[in-house]
mmCIF file of C-alpha atoms in Angstrom:
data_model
loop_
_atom_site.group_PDB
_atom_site.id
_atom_site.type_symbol
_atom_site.label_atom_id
_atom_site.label_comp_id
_atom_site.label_asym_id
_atom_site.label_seq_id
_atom_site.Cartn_x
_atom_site.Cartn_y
_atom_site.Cartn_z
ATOM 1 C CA UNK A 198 17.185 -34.248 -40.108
ATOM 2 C CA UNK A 199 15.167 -30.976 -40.920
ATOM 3 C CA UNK A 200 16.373 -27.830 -40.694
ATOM 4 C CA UNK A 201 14.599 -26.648 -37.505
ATOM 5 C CA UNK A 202 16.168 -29.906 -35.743
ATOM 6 C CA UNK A 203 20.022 -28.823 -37.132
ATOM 7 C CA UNK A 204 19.219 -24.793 -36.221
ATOM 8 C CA UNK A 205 17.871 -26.064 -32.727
ATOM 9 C CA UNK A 206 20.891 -28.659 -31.640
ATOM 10 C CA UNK A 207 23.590 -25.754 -32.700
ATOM 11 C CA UNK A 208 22.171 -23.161 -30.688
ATOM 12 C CA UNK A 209 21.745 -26.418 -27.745
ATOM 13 C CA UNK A 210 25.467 -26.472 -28.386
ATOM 14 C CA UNK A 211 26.054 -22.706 -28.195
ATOM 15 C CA UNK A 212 24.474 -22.476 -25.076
ATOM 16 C CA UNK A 213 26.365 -24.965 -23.514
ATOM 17 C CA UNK A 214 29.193 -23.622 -24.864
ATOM 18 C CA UNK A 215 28.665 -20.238 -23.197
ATOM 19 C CA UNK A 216 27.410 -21.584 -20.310
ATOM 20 C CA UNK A 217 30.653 -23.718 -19.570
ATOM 21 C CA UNK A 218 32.960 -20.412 -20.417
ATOM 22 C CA UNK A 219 30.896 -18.627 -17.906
ATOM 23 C CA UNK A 220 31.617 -21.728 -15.191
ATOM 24 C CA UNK A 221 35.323 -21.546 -16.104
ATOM 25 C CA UNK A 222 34.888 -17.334 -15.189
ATOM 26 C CA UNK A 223 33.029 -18.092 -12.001
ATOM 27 C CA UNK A 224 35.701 -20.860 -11.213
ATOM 28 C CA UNK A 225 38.693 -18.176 -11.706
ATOM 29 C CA UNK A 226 36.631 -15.022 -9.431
ATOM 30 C CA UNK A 227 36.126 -17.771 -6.843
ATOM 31 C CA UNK A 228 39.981 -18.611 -6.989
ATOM 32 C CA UNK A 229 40.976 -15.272 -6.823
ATOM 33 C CA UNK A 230 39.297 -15.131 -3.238
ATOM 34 C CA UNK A 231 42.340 -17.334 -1.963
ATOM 35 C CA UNK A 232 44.993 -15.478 -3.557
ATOM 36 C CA UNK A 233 47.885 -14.109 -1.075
ATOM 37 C CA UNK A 234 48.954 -10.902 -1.910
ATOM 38 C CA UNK A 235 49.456 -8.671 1.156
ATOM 39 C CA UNK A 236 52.281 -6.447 -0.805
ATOM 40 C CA UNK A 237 50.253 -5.271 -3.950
ATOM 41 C CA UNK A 238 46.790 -6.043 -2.964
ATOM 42 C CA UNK A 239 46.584 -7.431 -6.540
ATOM 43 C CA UNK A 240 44.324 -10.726 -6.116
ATOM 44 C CA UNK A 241 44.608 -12.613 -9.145
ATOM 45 C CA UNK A 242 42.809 -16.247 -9.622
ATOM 46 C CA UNK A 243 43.270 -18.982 -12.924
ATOM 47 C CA UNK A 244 40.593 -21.983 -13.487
ATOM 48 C CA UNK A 245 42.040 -24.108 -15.991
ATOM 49 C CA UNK A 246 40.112 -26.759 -17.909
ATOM 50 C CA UNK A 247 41.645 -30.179 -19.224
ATOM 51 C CA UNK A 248 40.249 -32.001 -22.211
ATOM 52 C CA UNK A 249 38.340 -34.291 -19.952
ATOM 53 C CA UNK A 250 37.049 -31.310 -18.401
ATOM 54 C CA UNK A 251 38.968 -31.309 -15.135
ATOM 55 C CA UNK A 252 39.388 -27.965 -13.477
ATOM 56 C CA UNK A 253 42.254 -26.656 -12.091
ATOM 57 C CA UNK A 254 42.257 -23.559 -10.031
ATOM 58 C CA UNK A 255 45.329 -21.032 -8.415
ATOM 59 C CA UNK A 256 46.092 -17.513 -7.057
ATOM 60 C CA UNK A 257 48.803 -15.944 -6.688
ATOM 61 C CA UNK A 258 50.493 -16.386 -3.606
ATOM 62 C CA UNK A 259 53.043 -12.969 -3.465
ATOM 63 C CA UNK A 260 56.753 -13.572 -1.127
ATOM 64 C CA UNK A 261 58.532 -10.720 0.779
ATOM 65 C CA UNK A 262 61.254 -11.362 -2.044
ATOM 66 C CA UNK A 263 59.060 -10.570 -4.944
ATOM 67 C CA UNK A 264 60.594 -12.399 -7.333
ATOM 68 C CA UNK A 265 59.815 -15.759 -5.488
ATOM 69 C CA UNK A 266 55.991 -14.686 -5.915
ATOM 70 C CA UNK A 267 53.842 -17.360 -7.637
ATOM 71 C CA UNK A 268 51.242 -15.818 -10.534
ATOM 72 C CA UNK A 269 47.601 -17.595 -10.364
ATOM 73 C CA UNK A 270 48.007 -19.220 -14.075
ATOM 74 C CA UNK A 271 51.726 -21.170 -13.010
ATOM 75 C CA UNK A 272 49.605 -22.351 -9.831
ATOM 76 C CA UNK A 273 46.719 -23.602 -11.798
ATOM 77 C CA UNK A 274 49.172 -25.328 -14.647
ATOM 78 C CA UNK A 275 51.715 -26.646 -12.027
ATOM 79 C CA UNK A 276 49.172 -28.122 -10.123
ATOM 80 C CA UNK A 277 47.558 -29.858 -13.278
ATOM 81 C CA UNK A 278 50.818 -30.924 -14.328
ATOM 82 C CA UNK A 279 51.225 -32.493 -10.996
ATOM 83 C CA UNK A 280 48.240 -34.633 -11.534
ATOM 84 C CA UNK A 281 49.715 -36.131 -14.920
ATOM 85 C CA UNK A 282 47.500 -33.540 -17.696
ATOM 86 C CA UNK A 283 49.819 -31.870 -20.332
ATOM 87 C CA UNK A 284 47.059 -30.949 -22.426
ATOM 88 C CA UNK A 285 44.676 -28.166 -21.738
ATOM 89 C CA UNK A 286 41.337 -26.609 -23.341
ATOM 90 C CA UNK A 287 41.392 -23.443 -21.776
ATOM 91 C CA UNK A 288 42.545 -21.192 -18.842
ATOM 92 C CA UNK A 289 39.598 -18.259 -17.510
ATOM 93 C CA UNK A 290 41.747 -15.574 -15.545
ATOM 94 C CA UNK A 291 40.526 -13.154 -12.669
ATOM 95 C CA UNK A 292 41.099 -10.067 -11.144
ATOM 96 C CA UNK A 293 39.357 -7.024 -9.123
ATOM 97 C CA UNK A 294 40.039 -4.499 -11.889
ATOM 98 C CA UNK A 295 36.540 -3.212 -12.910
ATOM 99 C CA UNK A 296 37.388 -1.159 -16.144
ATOM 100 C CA UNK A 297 39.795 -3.508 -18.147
ATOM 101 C CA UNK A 298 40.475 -7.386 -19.047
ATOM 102 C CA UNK A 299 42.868 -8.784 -16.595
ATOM 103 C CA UNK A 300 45.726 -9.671 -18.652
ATOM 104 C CA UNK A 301 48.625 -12.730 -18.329
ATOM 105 C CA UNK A 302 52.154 -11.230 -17.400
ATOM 106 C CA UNK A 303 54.818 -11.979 -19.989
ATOM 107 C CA UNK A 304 56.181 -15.064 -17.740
ATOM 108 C CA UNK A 305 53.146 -16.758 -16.929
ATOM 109 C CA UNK A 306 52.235 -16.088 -21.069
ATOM 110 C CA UNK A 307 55.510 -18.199 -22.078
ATOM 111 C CA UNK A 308 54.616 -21.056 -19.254
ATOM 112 C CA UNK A 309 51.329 -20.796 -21.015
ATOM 113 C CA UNK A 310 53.219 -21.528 -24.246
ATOM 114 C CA UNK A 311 54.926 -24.213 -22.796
ATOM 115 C CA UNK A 312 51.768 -26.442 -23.634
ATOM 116 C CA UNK A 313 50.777 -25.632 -26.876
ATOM 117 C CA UNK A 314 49.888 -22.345 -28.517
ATOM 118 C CA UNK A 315 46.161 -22.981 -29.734
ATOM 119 C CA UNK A 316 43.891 -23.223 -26.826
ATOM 120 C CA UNK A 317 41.594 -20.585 -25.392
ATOM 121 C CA UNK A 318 42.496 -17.958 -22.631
ATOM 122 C CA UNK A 319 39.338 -16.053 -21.002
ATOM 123 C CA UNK A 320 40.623 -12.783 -19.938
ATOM 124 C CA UNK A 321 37.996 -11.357 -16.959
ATOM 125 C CA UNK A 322 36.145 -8.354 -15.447
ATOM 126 C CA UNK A 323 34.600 -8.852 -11.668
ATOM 127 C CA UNK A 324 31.347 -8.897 -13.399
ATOM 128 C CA UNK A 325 31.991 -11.936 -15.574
ATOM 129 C CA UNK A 326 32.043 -10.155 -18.752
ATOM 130 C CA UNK A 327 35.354 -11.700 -21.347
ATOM 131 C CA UNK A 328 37.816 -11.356 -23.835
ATOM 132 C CA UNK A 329 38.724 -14.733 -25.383
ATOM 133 C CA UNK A 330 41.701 -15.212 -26.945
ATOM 134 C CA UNK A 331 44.146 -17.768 -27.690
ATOM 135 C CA UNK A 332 47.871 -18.387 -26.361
ATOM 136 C CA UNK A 333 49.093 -17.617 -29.465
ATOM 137 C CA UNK A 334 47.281 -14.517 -29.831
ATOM 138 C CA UNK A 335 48.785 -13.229 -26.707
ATOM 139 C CA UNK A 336 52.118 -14.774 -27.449
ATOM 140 C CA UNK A 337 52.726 -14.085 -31.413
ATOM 141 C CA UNK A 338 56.174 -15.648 -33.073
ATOM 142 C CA UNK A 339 56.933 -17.496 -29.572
ATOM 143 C CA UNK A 340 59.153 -20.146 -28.656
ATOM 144 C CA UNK A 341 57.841 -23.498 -27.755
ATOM 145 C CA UNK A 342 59.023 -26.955 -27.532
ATOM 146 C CA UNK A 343 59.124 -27.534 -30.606
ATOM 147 C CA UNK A 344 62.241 -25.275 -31.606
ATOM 148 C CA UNK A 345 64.508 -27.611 -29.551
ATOM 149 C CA UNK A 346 63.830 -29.946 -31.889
ATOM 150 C CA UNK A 347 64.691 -28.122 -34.826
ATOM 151 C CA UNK A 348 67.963 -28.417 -36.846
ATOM 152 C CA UNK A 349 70.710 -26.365 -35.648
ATOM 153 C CA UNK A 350 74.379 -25.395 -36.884
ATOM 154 C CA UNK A 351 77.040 -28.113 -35.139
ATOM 155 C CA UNK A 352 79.385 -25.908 -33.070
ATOM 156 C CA UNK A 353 82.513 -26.992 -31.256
ATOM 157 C CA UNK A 354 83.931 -26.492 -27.982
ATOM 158 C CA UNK A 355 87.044 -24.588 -28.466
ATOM 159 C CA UNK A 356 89.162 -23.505 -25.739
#
């Protein structure tokens, strides 16, 4: 294979690349249309993509009692979860803030955790422009799974 051919088929790839980063975006600004938020007028929306390619999307659907609120990543992992995937590519999140990156809350970063610390999270502007970074990036030195399983010290019950 010549060197044109191998130059040619990586930028193919590139571009295909970008272009399905910029599908996940759409996905998450379309989501965000849906979101329920009547107390803080904060419309958030999550597209998340499995391994198989799959595409889950959420908002965040706000309660009187805020602290029952759901955020638009837990809705786009819980319902993914629900259909069986535990493994996931990516997550592109949304928002209506013009002059930063929309950025996970601390909660919905640890739920992130929850299933694995080395896949991609897109973090939006309204006019499809990204940050990518990874779960771990936004989560350094977290706790995952995997530290239940570790060795601990044997402590009794004592009354």
């Amino acid at each position: 294979m010549g060197d044109q051919q191998m130059r040619s088929e990586r930028i193919n790839g590139l571009n295909e690349h970008l272009s399905g980063i910029k599908e996940l975006i759409w996905k998450s600004l379309e989501a965000r249309k849906f979101a329920y938020c009547p107390y803080s007028k904060f419309r958030v929306g999550a597209a998340l993509l499995t391994h198989d390619g799959t595409v889950f999307t959420g908002c965040n659907v706000e309660n009187a009692c805020f602290c029952l609120g759901i955020c638009a990543e837990k809705t786009a992992i819980s319902k993914a979860v629900s259909h069986g995937y535990r493994d996931f590519k990516a997550i592109a999140i949304a928002s209506d803030m013009c002059e930063q990156f929309v950025s996970p809350c601390g909660g919905c970063r640890q739920f992130m955790r929850e299933f694995g610390a080395n896949w991609d999270v897109y973090l939006s502007k309204p006019d499809g422009s990204y940050v990518e970074m990874t779960v771990e990036e936004l989560l350094p030195a977290s706790f995952g799974p995997e530290d239940l399983k570790m060795k601990k010290v044997n402590i009794r019950n004592e009354v």
